[in-house]
């Protein structure tokens, strides 16, 4: 019976096995190499080197991908921290200069959306937020990533200027990052609640 490659990868028996790299028969027991904690038996030094090289390339790629994703999540966390403290200059400092900002349909800032570039985002988004709100932060309930995108789910939480009305509304943000910098922002928003809150604030109410 001819042993399969799977048998040889799993260590096989002491009988003849097949080198998983070059398919030759291993008659002298071969050489064992560890690949990600799993031992693989190959025919000799040459095939052992091939396995080690291939594994190190895969491992490096994996580490780079993990590093990039960790960076993307931490960048967006820092963006929300800066936004919550009202430091919009610092928020802009995280963004790629080509950033495109898409406000949710029917949101108060949809009138000039999309905002392209940092000047447009500063004057169209952050200056108007600063003018309208005493305080506004994103209370993130969940944040995860998909490829080069980071998705944040939660609520806006804040207060309107000159009003006791709480600016609370459910929100979802999808960030696209390139080289650790946000390059695209898409907002989804409970615009009905925002409109109700804004109306209450404008009429001097304190609904909440
Ligand atoms: Zn071999």
Coordinates of N, CA and C and ligand atoms in Angstrom, one line a residue:
X1 N 0.8 -1.2 0.0 CA 0.0 0.0 0.0 C 0.9 1.2 0.0
X2 N 0.6 2.2 -0.9 CA 1.3 3.4 -1.0 C 0.8 4.4 0.0
X3 N 1.7 4.9 0.9 CA 1.2 5.9 1.9 C 0.8 7.2 1.2
X4 N -0.2 7.9 1.7 CA -0.5 9.1 1.1 C 0.3 10.3 1.7
X5 N 0.3 11.4 1.0 CA 1.0 12.6 1.5 C 0.4 13.0 2.9
X6 N -0.9 12.8 3.1 CA -1.5 13.2 4.4 C -0.8 12.3 5.5
X7 N -0.6 11.0 5.2 CA 0.0 10.2 6.2 C 1.4 10.7 6.6
X8 N 2.2 11.1 5.5 CA 3.5 11.6 5.8 C 3.5 12.9 6.6
X9 N 2.5 13.8 6.3 CA 2.4 15.1 7.0 C 2.1 14.8 8.5
X10 N 1.3 13.8 8.8 CA 0.9 13.5 10.1 C 1.9 12.7 10.9
X11 N 3.1 12.4 10.2 CA 4.1 11.7 10.8 C 4.2 10.3 10.3
X12 N 3.1 9.7 9.9 CA 3.1 8.4 9.2 C 3.6 7.3 10.1
X13 N 3.9 6.2 9.4 CA 4.5 5.1 10.2 C 6.0 5.1 9.9
X14 N 6.7 4.1 10.4 CA 8.1 4.0 10.1 C 8.4 3.4 8.7
X15 N 7.3 3.0 8.1 CA 7.4 2.4 6.7 C 7.7 3.6 5.7
X16 N 7.9 3.2 4.5 CA 8.2 4.2 3.5 C 7.1 5.3 3.4
X17 N 7.5 6.6 3.4 CA 6.6 7.7 3.3 C 7.0 8.5 2.1
X18 N 6.1 9.4 1.7 CA 6.4 10.3 0.5 C 6.7 11.7 1.0
X19 N 7.8 12.3 0.5 CA 8.1 13.7 0.8 C 7.0 14.6 0.3
X20 N 6.4 15.4 1.2 CA 5.3 16.3 0.7 C 5.7 17.4 -0.2
X21 N 7.1 17.6 -0.3 CA 7.6 18.7 -1.1 C 7.9 18.2 -2.5
X22 N 8.7 17.2 -2.6 CA 9.1 16.7 -3.9 C 8.6 15.4 -4.4
X23 N 7.7 14.8 -3.5 CA 7.0 13.5 -3.9 C 8.0 12.3 -4.0
X24 N 9.2 12.5 -3.6 CA 10.1 11.3 -3.6 C 9.8 10.4 -2.4
X25 N 10.3 9.2 -2.4 CA 10.1 8.3 -1.3 C 11.1 8.6 -0.2
X26 N 10.7 8.6 1.0 CA 11.6 8.8 2.1 C 11.9 7.4 2.7
X27 N 13.1 6.9 2.6 CA 13.5 5.6 3.0 C 14.3 5.6 4.3
X28 N 14.9 6.8 4.6 CA 15.8 6.8 5.8 C 15.2 7.6 7.0
X29 N 13.9 7.7 7.0 CA 13.2 8.4 8.1 C 13.1 9.9 7.8
X30 N 13.9 10.5 6.9 CA 13.8 11.9 6.5 C 14.1 12.9 7.6
X31 N 13.7 14.1 7.4 CA 14.0 15.2 8.3 C 12.7 15.8 8.8
X32 N 12.5 16.1 10.1 CA 11.3 16.7 10.5 C 11.5 18.2 10.7
X33 N 10.5 18.9 10.1 CA 10.6 20.4 10.2 C 9.2 20.8 10.9
X34 N 9.3 21.8 11.8 CA 8.1 22.3 12.4 C 7.6 23.5 11.6
X35 N 6.3 23.4 11.3 CA 5.6 24.4 10.5 C 4.4 24.9 11.3
X36 N 4.6 26.1 11.9 CA 3.5 26.6 12.8 C 3.1 25.7 13.9
X37 N 4.1 24.9 14.5 CA 3.8 24.0 15.6 C 3.5 22.6 15.1
X38 N 3.3 22.4 13.8 CA 3.0 21.1 13.3 C 4.3 20.5 12.6
X39 N 4.7 19.2 13.1 CA 5.9 18.6 12.4 C 5.5 18.0 11.1
X40 N 6.4 18.3 10.1 CA 6.3 17.7 8.8 C 7.6 17.0 8.4
X41 N 7.4 15.8 7.9 CA 8.6 15.0 7.6 C 8.9 15.1 6.1
X42 N 10.1 15.6 5.7 CA 10.5 15.7 4.3 C 11.7 14.9 4.1
X43 N 12.1 14.8 2.8 CA 13.2 13.8 2.4 C 14.6 14.3 2.9
X44 N 14.9 15.6 2.8 CA 16.2 16.0 3.1 C 16.3 17.5 3.4
X45 N 17.5 18.0 3.5 CA 17.8 19.4 3.8 C 17.2 20.4 2.8
X46 N 17.3 20.0 1.5 CA 16.8 20.9 0.5 C 15.3 21.2 0.6
X47 N 14.6 20.1 0.8 CA 13.1 20.2 0.9 C 12.7 20.9 2.3
X48 N 13.6 20.6 3.3 CA 13.3 21.3 4.6 C 13.4 22.8 4.5
X49 N 14.4 23.3 3.7 CA 14.6 24.7 3.5 C 13.5 25.3 2.7
X50 N 13.0 24.6 1.7 CA 11.8 25.1 0.9 C 10.6 25.3 1.9
X51 N 10.4 24.3 2.7 CA 9.2 24.4 3.7 C 9.4 25.6 4.6
X52 N 10.6 25.7 5.1 CA 10.9 26.9 6.1 C 10.7 28.2 5.4
X53 N 11.2 28.3 4.2 CA 11.1 29.6 3.4 C 9.6 29.9 3.1
X54 N 8.9 28.9 2.6 CA 7.5 29.1 2.3 C 6.7 29.6 3.6
X55 N 7.0 28.9 4.7 CA 6.3 29.2 5.9 C 6.6 30.6 6.4
X56 N 7.9 31.0 6.3 CA 8.3 32.3 6.8 C 7.6 33.4 6.0
X57 N 7.4 33.2 4.7 CA 6.8 34.2 3.8 C 5.3 34.3 4.3
X58 N 4.6 33.2 4.5 CA 3.2 33.2 4.9 C 3.1 33.9 6.3
X59 N 4.0 33.5 7.2 CA 4.0 34.1 8.6 C 4.2 35.6 8.6
X60 N 5.1 36.0 7.7 CA 5.4 37.5 7.6 C 4.1 38.2 7.1
X61 N 3.5 37.7 6.1 CA 2.3 38.3 5.5 C 1.2 38.4 6.6
X62 N 1.1 37.3 7.3 CA 0.0 37.2 8.3 C 0.3 38.3 9.4
X63 N 1.5 38.4 9.8 CA 1.9 39.4 10.9 C 1.6 40.8 10.3
X64 N 2.0 41.1 9.1 CA 1.8 42.4 8.5 C 0.3 42.7 8.5
X65 N -0.5 41.7 8.1 CA -2.0 41.9 8.0 C -2.6 42.2 9.4
X66 N -2.1 41.4 10.3 CA -2.6 41.6 11.7 C -2.2 43.0 12.3
X67 N -1.0 43.4 11.9 CA -0.5 44.7 12.4 C -1.3 45.8 11.8
X68 N -1.6 45.7 10.5 CA -2.4 46.7 9.8 C -3.8 46.8 10.4
X69 N -4.4 45.7 10.7 CA -5.8 45.7 11.2 C -5.8 46.3 12.6
X70 N -4.8 46.0 13.4 CA -4.7 46.5 14.7 C -4.6 48.0 14.7
X71 N -3.7 48.5 13.7 CA -3.5 49.9 13.5 C -4.8 50.6 13.1
X72 N -5.6 50.0 12.2 CA -6.8 50.6 11.7 C -7.8 50.8 12.8
X73 N -8.0 49.8 13.6 CA -8.9 49.9 14.8 C -8.4 51.0 15.8
X74 N -7.1 51.0 16.1 CA -6.6 52.0 17.1 C -6.7 53.4 16.5
X75 N -6.5 53.5 15.2 CA -6.6 54.9 14.6 C -8.0 55.4 14.8
X76 N -9.0 54.6 14.5 CA -10.4 55.0 14.5 C -10.8 55.3 16.0
X77 N -10.3 54.5 16.9 CA -10.5 54.7 18.3 C -10.0 56.1 18.7
X78 N -8.8 56.4 18.2 CA -8.2 57.7 18.6 C -9.0 58.9 17.9
X79 N -9.5 58.6 16.7 CA -10.3 59.6 16.0 C -11.6 59.9 16.9
X80 N -12.2 58.9 17.4 CA -13.4 59.1 18.3 C -13.1 59.8 19.6
X81 N -11.9 59.5 20.1 CA -11.5 60.2 21.4 C -11.3 61.7 21.1
X82 N -10.6 62.0 20.0 CA -10.4 63.4 19.7 C -11.7 64.1 19.4
X83 N -12.6 63.4 18.6 CA -13.9 64.0 18.3 C -14.7 64.3 19.6
X84 N -14.7 63.3 20.5 CA -15.5 63.5 21.7 C -15.0 64.6 22.6
X85 N -13.7 64.9 22.5 CA -13.1 66.1 23.3 C -13.3 67.4 22.5
X86 N -13.9 67.3 21.3 CA -14.1 68.6 20.6 C -12.8 69.1 19.9
X87 N -11.8 68.2 19.8 CA -10.5 68.7 19.2 C -10.6 68.3 17.7
X88 N -11.3 69.1 16.9 CA -11.5 68.7 15.5 C -10.2 68.9 14.7
X89 N -9.3 69.8 15.1 CA -8.1 69.9 14.4 C -7.3 68.6 14.5
X90 N -7.4 68.0 15.7 CA -6.6 66.7 15.9 C -7.3 65.6 15.1
X91 N -8.6 65.6 15.0 CA -9.4 64.6 14.2 C -8.9 64.7 12.7
X92 N -8.8 66.0 12.2 CA -8.4 66.2 10.8 C -7.0 65.7 10.6
X93 N -6.2 65.8 11.6 CA -4.8 65.3 11.6 C -4.6 63.8 11.3
X94 N -5.7 63.1 11.6 CA -5.6 61.6 11.4 C -6.0 61.3 9.9
X95 N -6.7 62.2 9.3 CA -7.3 61.9 8.0 C -6.3 62.0 6.8
X96 N -6.5 61.2 5.8 CA -5.8 61.4 4.5 C -6.3 62.6 3.9
X97 N -5.4 63.4 3.2 CA -5.8 64.7 2.6 C -6.9 64.5 1.5
X98 N -7.0 63.3 1.0 CA -8.0 63.0 -0.1 C -9.3 62.5 0.5
X99 N -9.5 62.6 1.8 CA -10.7 62.0 2.5 C -12.0 62.5 1.8
X100 N -12.9 61.5 1.6 CA -14.2 61.8 1.1 C -15.2 61.5 2.3
X101 N -16.0 62.4 2.6 CA -16.9 62.3 3.8 C -18.4 62.3 3.2
X102 N -19.1 61.2 3.4 CA -20.4 61.0 3.0 C -21.4 61.0 4.2
X103 N -22.1 62.1 4.3 CA -23.1 62.2 5.4 C -24.3 61.3 5.0
X104 N -25.0 60.9 6.1 CA -26.2 60.0 5.8 C -27.3 60.8 5.1
X105 N -28.0 60.2 4.2 CA -29.1 60.8 3.5 C -30.1 61.4 4.5
X106 N -30.5 62.7 4.2 CA -31.5 63.4 5.0 C -30.9 63.8 6.4
X107 N -29.6 63.7 6.6 CA -29.1 64.2 7.8 C -28.9 65.7 7.7
X108 N -28.7 66.5 8.8 CA -28.6 67.9 8.7 C -27.4 68.3 7.8
X109 N -26.4 67.5 7.7 CA -25.2 67.8 7.0 C -25.2 67.2 5.6
X110 N -26.3 66.7 5.1 CA -26.4 66.0 3.8 C -26.4 67.1 2.7
X111 N -26.7 68.3 3.1 CA -26.9 69.4 2.0 C -25.7 69.5 1.1
X112 N -24.5 69.4 1.6 CA -23.3 69.6 0.8 C -22.5 68.3 0.6
X113 N -23.1 67.2 1.0 CA -22.4 65.9 1.0 C -22.3 65.4 -0.5
X114 N -21.2 64.7 -0.9 CA -20.0 64.4 -0.1 C -19.1 65.6 0.0
X115 N -18.3 65.6 1.1 CA -17.3 66.6 1.3 C -16.0 66.0 0.9
X116 N -15.3 66.6 0.0 CA -14.1 66.1 -0.5 C -12.9 66.9 -0.1
X117 N -12.0 66.3 0.6 CA -10.8 67.0 1.1 C -11.0 67.6 2.5
X118 N -9.8 67.9 3.1 CA -9.9 68.3 4.6 C -10.6 69.7 4.7
X119 N -10.4 70.6 3.8 CA -11.0 71.9 4.0 C -12.5 71.8 3.9
X120 N -13.0 71.0 3.0 CA -14.4 70.8 2.8 C -15.0 70.2 4.1
X121 N -14.3 69.2 4.7 CA -14.8 68.5 5.9 C -14.7 69.5 7.1
X122 N -13.7 70.3 7.1 CA -13.5 71.2 8.3 C -14.7 72.2 8.2
X123 N -14.9 72.9 7.1 CA -15.9 74.0 7.1 C -17.3 73.4 7.0
X124 N -17.5 72.3 6.2 CA -18.8 71.8 6.0 C -19.3 70.9 7.2
X125 N -18.4 70.2 7.8 CA -18.8 69.3 8.9 C -18.4 69.8 10.3
X126 N -17.1 69.9 10.6 CA -16.7 70.2 11.9 C -17.0 71.6 12.4
X127 N -16.9 72.6 11.5 CA -17.2 74.0 12.0 C -18.7 74.1 12.3
X128 N -19.5 73.4 11.5 CA -21.0 73.4 11.8 C -21.4 72.6 13.0
X129 N -20.7 71.5 13.3 CA -20.9 70.7 14.5 C -20.5 71.6 15.7
X130 N -19.4 72.2 15.6 CA -18.9 73.1 16.7 C -19.9 74.2 17.0
X131 N -20.5 74.8 15.9 CA -21.4 75.9 16.1 C -22.8 75.4 16.7
X132 N -23.1 74.2 16.4 CA -24.4 73.7 16.8 C -24.5 72.9 18.1
X133 N -23.3 72.4 18.5 CA -23.4 71.6 19.7 C -22.4 72.0 20.8
X134 N -22.9 72.0 22.0 CA -22.1 72.3 23.2 C -21.0 71.2 23.3
X135 N -21.5 70.0 23.1 CA -20.7 68.8 23.2 C -21.3 67.7 22.3
X136 N -20.5 67.0 21.7 CA -21.0 65.8 20.8 C -19.9 64.8 20.8
X137 N -20.3 63.6 21.2 CA -19.4 62.5 21.1 C -20.1 61.2 20.5
X138 N -19.2 60.3 20.1 CA -19.8 59.0 19.6 C -19.6 58.0 20.6
X139 N -20.7 57.5 21.1 CA -20.6 56.4 22.1 C -20.6 55.1 21.4
X140 N -19.5 54.5 21.2 CA -19.3 53.3 20.4 C -19.7 52.1 21.2
X141 N -20.6 51.3 20.7 CA -21.0 50.1 21.3 C -20.3 48.9 20.8
X142 N -20.0 49.0 19.5 CA -19.3 47.9 18.8 C -18.5 48.4 17.7
X143 N -17.3 47.8 17.5 CA -16.4 48.3 16.4 C -15.7 47.0 15.9
X144 N -15.7 46.9 14.6 CA -15.0 45.7 14.0 C -14.6 46.1 12.6
X145 N -13.8 45.2 12.0 CA -13.2 45.6 10.7 C -13.6 44.5 9.7
X146 N -13.6 44.9 8.4 CA -13.8 44.1 7.3 C -12.8 44.5 6.2
X147 N -11.7 43.8 6.0 CA -10.7 44.2 5.0 C -10.1 45.5 5.5
X148 N -10.1 46.5 4.6 CA -9.5 47.8 4.9 C -10.6 48.8 5.5
X149 N -11.7 48.2 5.9 CA -12.8 49.1 6.5 C -12.9 48.8 8.0
X150 N -13.3 49.8 8.7 CA -13.7 49.7 10.1 C -15.1 50.2 10.2
X151 N -15.9 49.3 10.9 CA -17.3 49.7 11.1 C -17.5 50.0 12.6
X152 N -18.1 51.1 12.9 CA -18.4 51.5 14.3 C -19.9 51.6 14.4
X153 N -20.5 51.0 15.4 CA -22.0 51.1 15.7 C -22.2 51.7 17.1
X154 N -23.1 52.5 17.2 CA -23.4 53.1 18.5 C -24.4 54.3 18.5
X155 N -24.1 55.3 19.3 CA -25.0 56.5 19.4 C -24.2 57.8 19.4
X156 N -24.7 58.8 18.8 CA -24.3 60.1 19.0 C -24.8 60.5 20.4
X157 N -24.0 61.2 21.2 CA -24.5 61.6 22.5 C -23.9 63.0 22.7
X158 N -24.7 64.0 23.0 CA -24.3 65.3 23.3 C -25.4 66.3 23.6
X159 N -25.1 67.6 23.6 CA -26.1 68.6 23.9 C -26.0 69.7 22.9
X160 N -27.1 70.3 22.5 CA -27.2 71.4 21.6 C -26.8 72.7 22.3
X161 N -26.2 73.6 21.6 CA -25.8 74.9 22.2 C -27.1 75.6 22.6
X162 N -27.0 76.2 23.8 CA -28.2 77.0 24.3 C -29.4 76.2 24.6
X163 N -29.3 74.9 24.8 CA -30.5 74.0 25.1 C -30.1 72.9 26.0
X164 N -31.1 72.4 26.7 CA -30.8 71.2 27.6 C -31.2 69.9 26.8
X165 N -31.6 70.1 25.6 CA -32.0 68.9 24.8 C -30.8 68.0 24.6
X166 N -31.0 66.7 24.9 CA -29.9 65.7 24.6 C -29.9 65.3 23.1
X167 N -28.7 65.4 22.5 CA -28.6 65.0 21.1 C -28.2 63.6 21.1
X168 N -29.2 62.7 21.2 CA -28.9 61.3 21.2 C -29.5 60.6 20.0
X169 N -28.8 59.9 19.2 CA -29.3 59.2 18.0 C -28.4 58.1 17.6
X170 N -29.1 57.0 17.1 CA -28.4 55.8 16.7 C -27.6 56.1 15.4
X171 N -26.4 55.5 15.3 CA -25.5 55.9 14.2 C -24.7 54.7 13.8
X172 N -24.3 54.6 12.6 CA -23.3 53.6 12.1 C -22.4 54.3 11.2
X173 N -21.1 54.1 11.4 CA -20.0 54.7 10.6 C -19.2 53.6 9.9
X174 N -18.9 53.8 8.6 CA -18.0 52.9 7.9 C -16.8 53.7 7.4
X175 N -15.7 53.4 8.0 CA -14.4 54.0 7.6 C -13.7 53.2 6.6
X176 N -13.1 53.8 5.6 CA -12.2 53.1 4.7 C -10.8 53.7 5.0
X177 N -9.8 52.8 5.2 CA -8.5 53.3 5.5 C -7.4 52.9 4.4
X178 N -6.5 53.8 4.2 CA -5.4 53.4 3.3 C -4.1 53.9 4.0
X179 N -3.2 52.9 4.2 CA -1.9 53.2 4.9 C -2.1 53.8 6.3
X180 N -3.1 53.3 7.0 CA -3.4 53.8 8.4 C -4.1 55.1 8.5
X181 N -4.6 55.6 7.3 CA -5.4 56.9 7.4 C -6.7 56.8 6.8
X182 N -7.8 57.3 7.5 CA -9.1 57.3 6.9 C -9.1 58.0 5.5
X183 N -9.7 57.4 4.5 CA -9.7 58.0 3.2 C -11.2 58.1 2.7
X184 N -12.1 57.4 3.4 CA -13.5 57.6 3.1 C -14.3 57.3 4.4
X185 N -15.4 58.1 4.5 CA -16.3 58.0 5.7 C -17.7 58.0 5.2
X186 N -18.4 56.9 5.6 CA -19.8 56.9 5.3 C -20.6 56.8 6.6
X187 N -21.6 57.7 6.7 CA -22.4 57.7 7.9 C -23.8 57.2 7.6
X188 N -24.4 56.4 8.5 CA -25.8 56.1 8.5 C -26.4 56.5 9.8
X189 N -27.6 57.1 9.8 CA -28.1 57.8 11.0 C -29.6 57.7 11.2
X190 N -30.0 57.7 12.4 CA -31.4 57.8 12.7 C -31.8 59.3 12.5
X191 N -32.1 59.6 11.3 CA -32.4 61.1 11.0 C -33.7 61.6 11.5
X192 N -34.6 60.7 11.7 CA -35.9 61.1 12.3 C -35.7 61.6 13.7
X193 N -34.9 60.8 14.5 CA -34.6 61.3 15.9 C -33.8 62.6 15.9
X194 N -32.9 62.7 15.0 CA -32.1 63.9 14.9 C -33.0 65.1 14.6
X195 N -33.9 64.9 13.6 CA -34.8 66.0 13.3 C -35.7 66.4 14.5
X196 N -36.2 65.4 15.2 CA -37.0 65.7 16.4 C -36.2 66.4 17.5
X197 N -34.9 65.9 17.7 CA -34.1 66.6 18.7 C -33.8 68.0 18.3
X198 N -33.5 68.3 17.1 CA -33.1 69.6 16.6 C -34.3 70.5 16.8
X199 N -35.5 70.0 16.5 CA -36.7 70.8 16.6 C -37.0 71.2 18.0
X200 N -36.8 70.2 18.9 CA -37.0 70.5 20.4 C -36.0 71.5 20.9
X201 N -34.7 71.4 20.4 CA -33.7 72.3 20.8 C -34.0 73.7 20.3
X202 N -34.5 73.8 19.1 CA -34.7 75.1 18.5 C -35.9 75.8 19.2
X203 N -36.9 75.0 19.7 CA -38.0 75.6 20.4 C -37.7 75.8 21.8
X204 N -36.5 75.7 22.2 CA -36.1 75.9 23.6 C -36.5 74.9 24.6
X205 N -36.9 73.7 24.1 CA -37.4 72.7 24.9 C -36.3 71.9 25.6
X206 N -36.8 71.1 26.5 CA -35.8 70.2 27.2 C -36.5 68.8 27.3
X207 N -36.8 68.3 26.1 CA -37.6 67.1 26.0 C -37.1 65.9 26.8
X208 N -35.8 65.7 26.8 CA -35.2 64.6 27.6 C -35.0 64.9 29.0
Ligands
LIG1 ZN1 11.7 16.1 -0.8

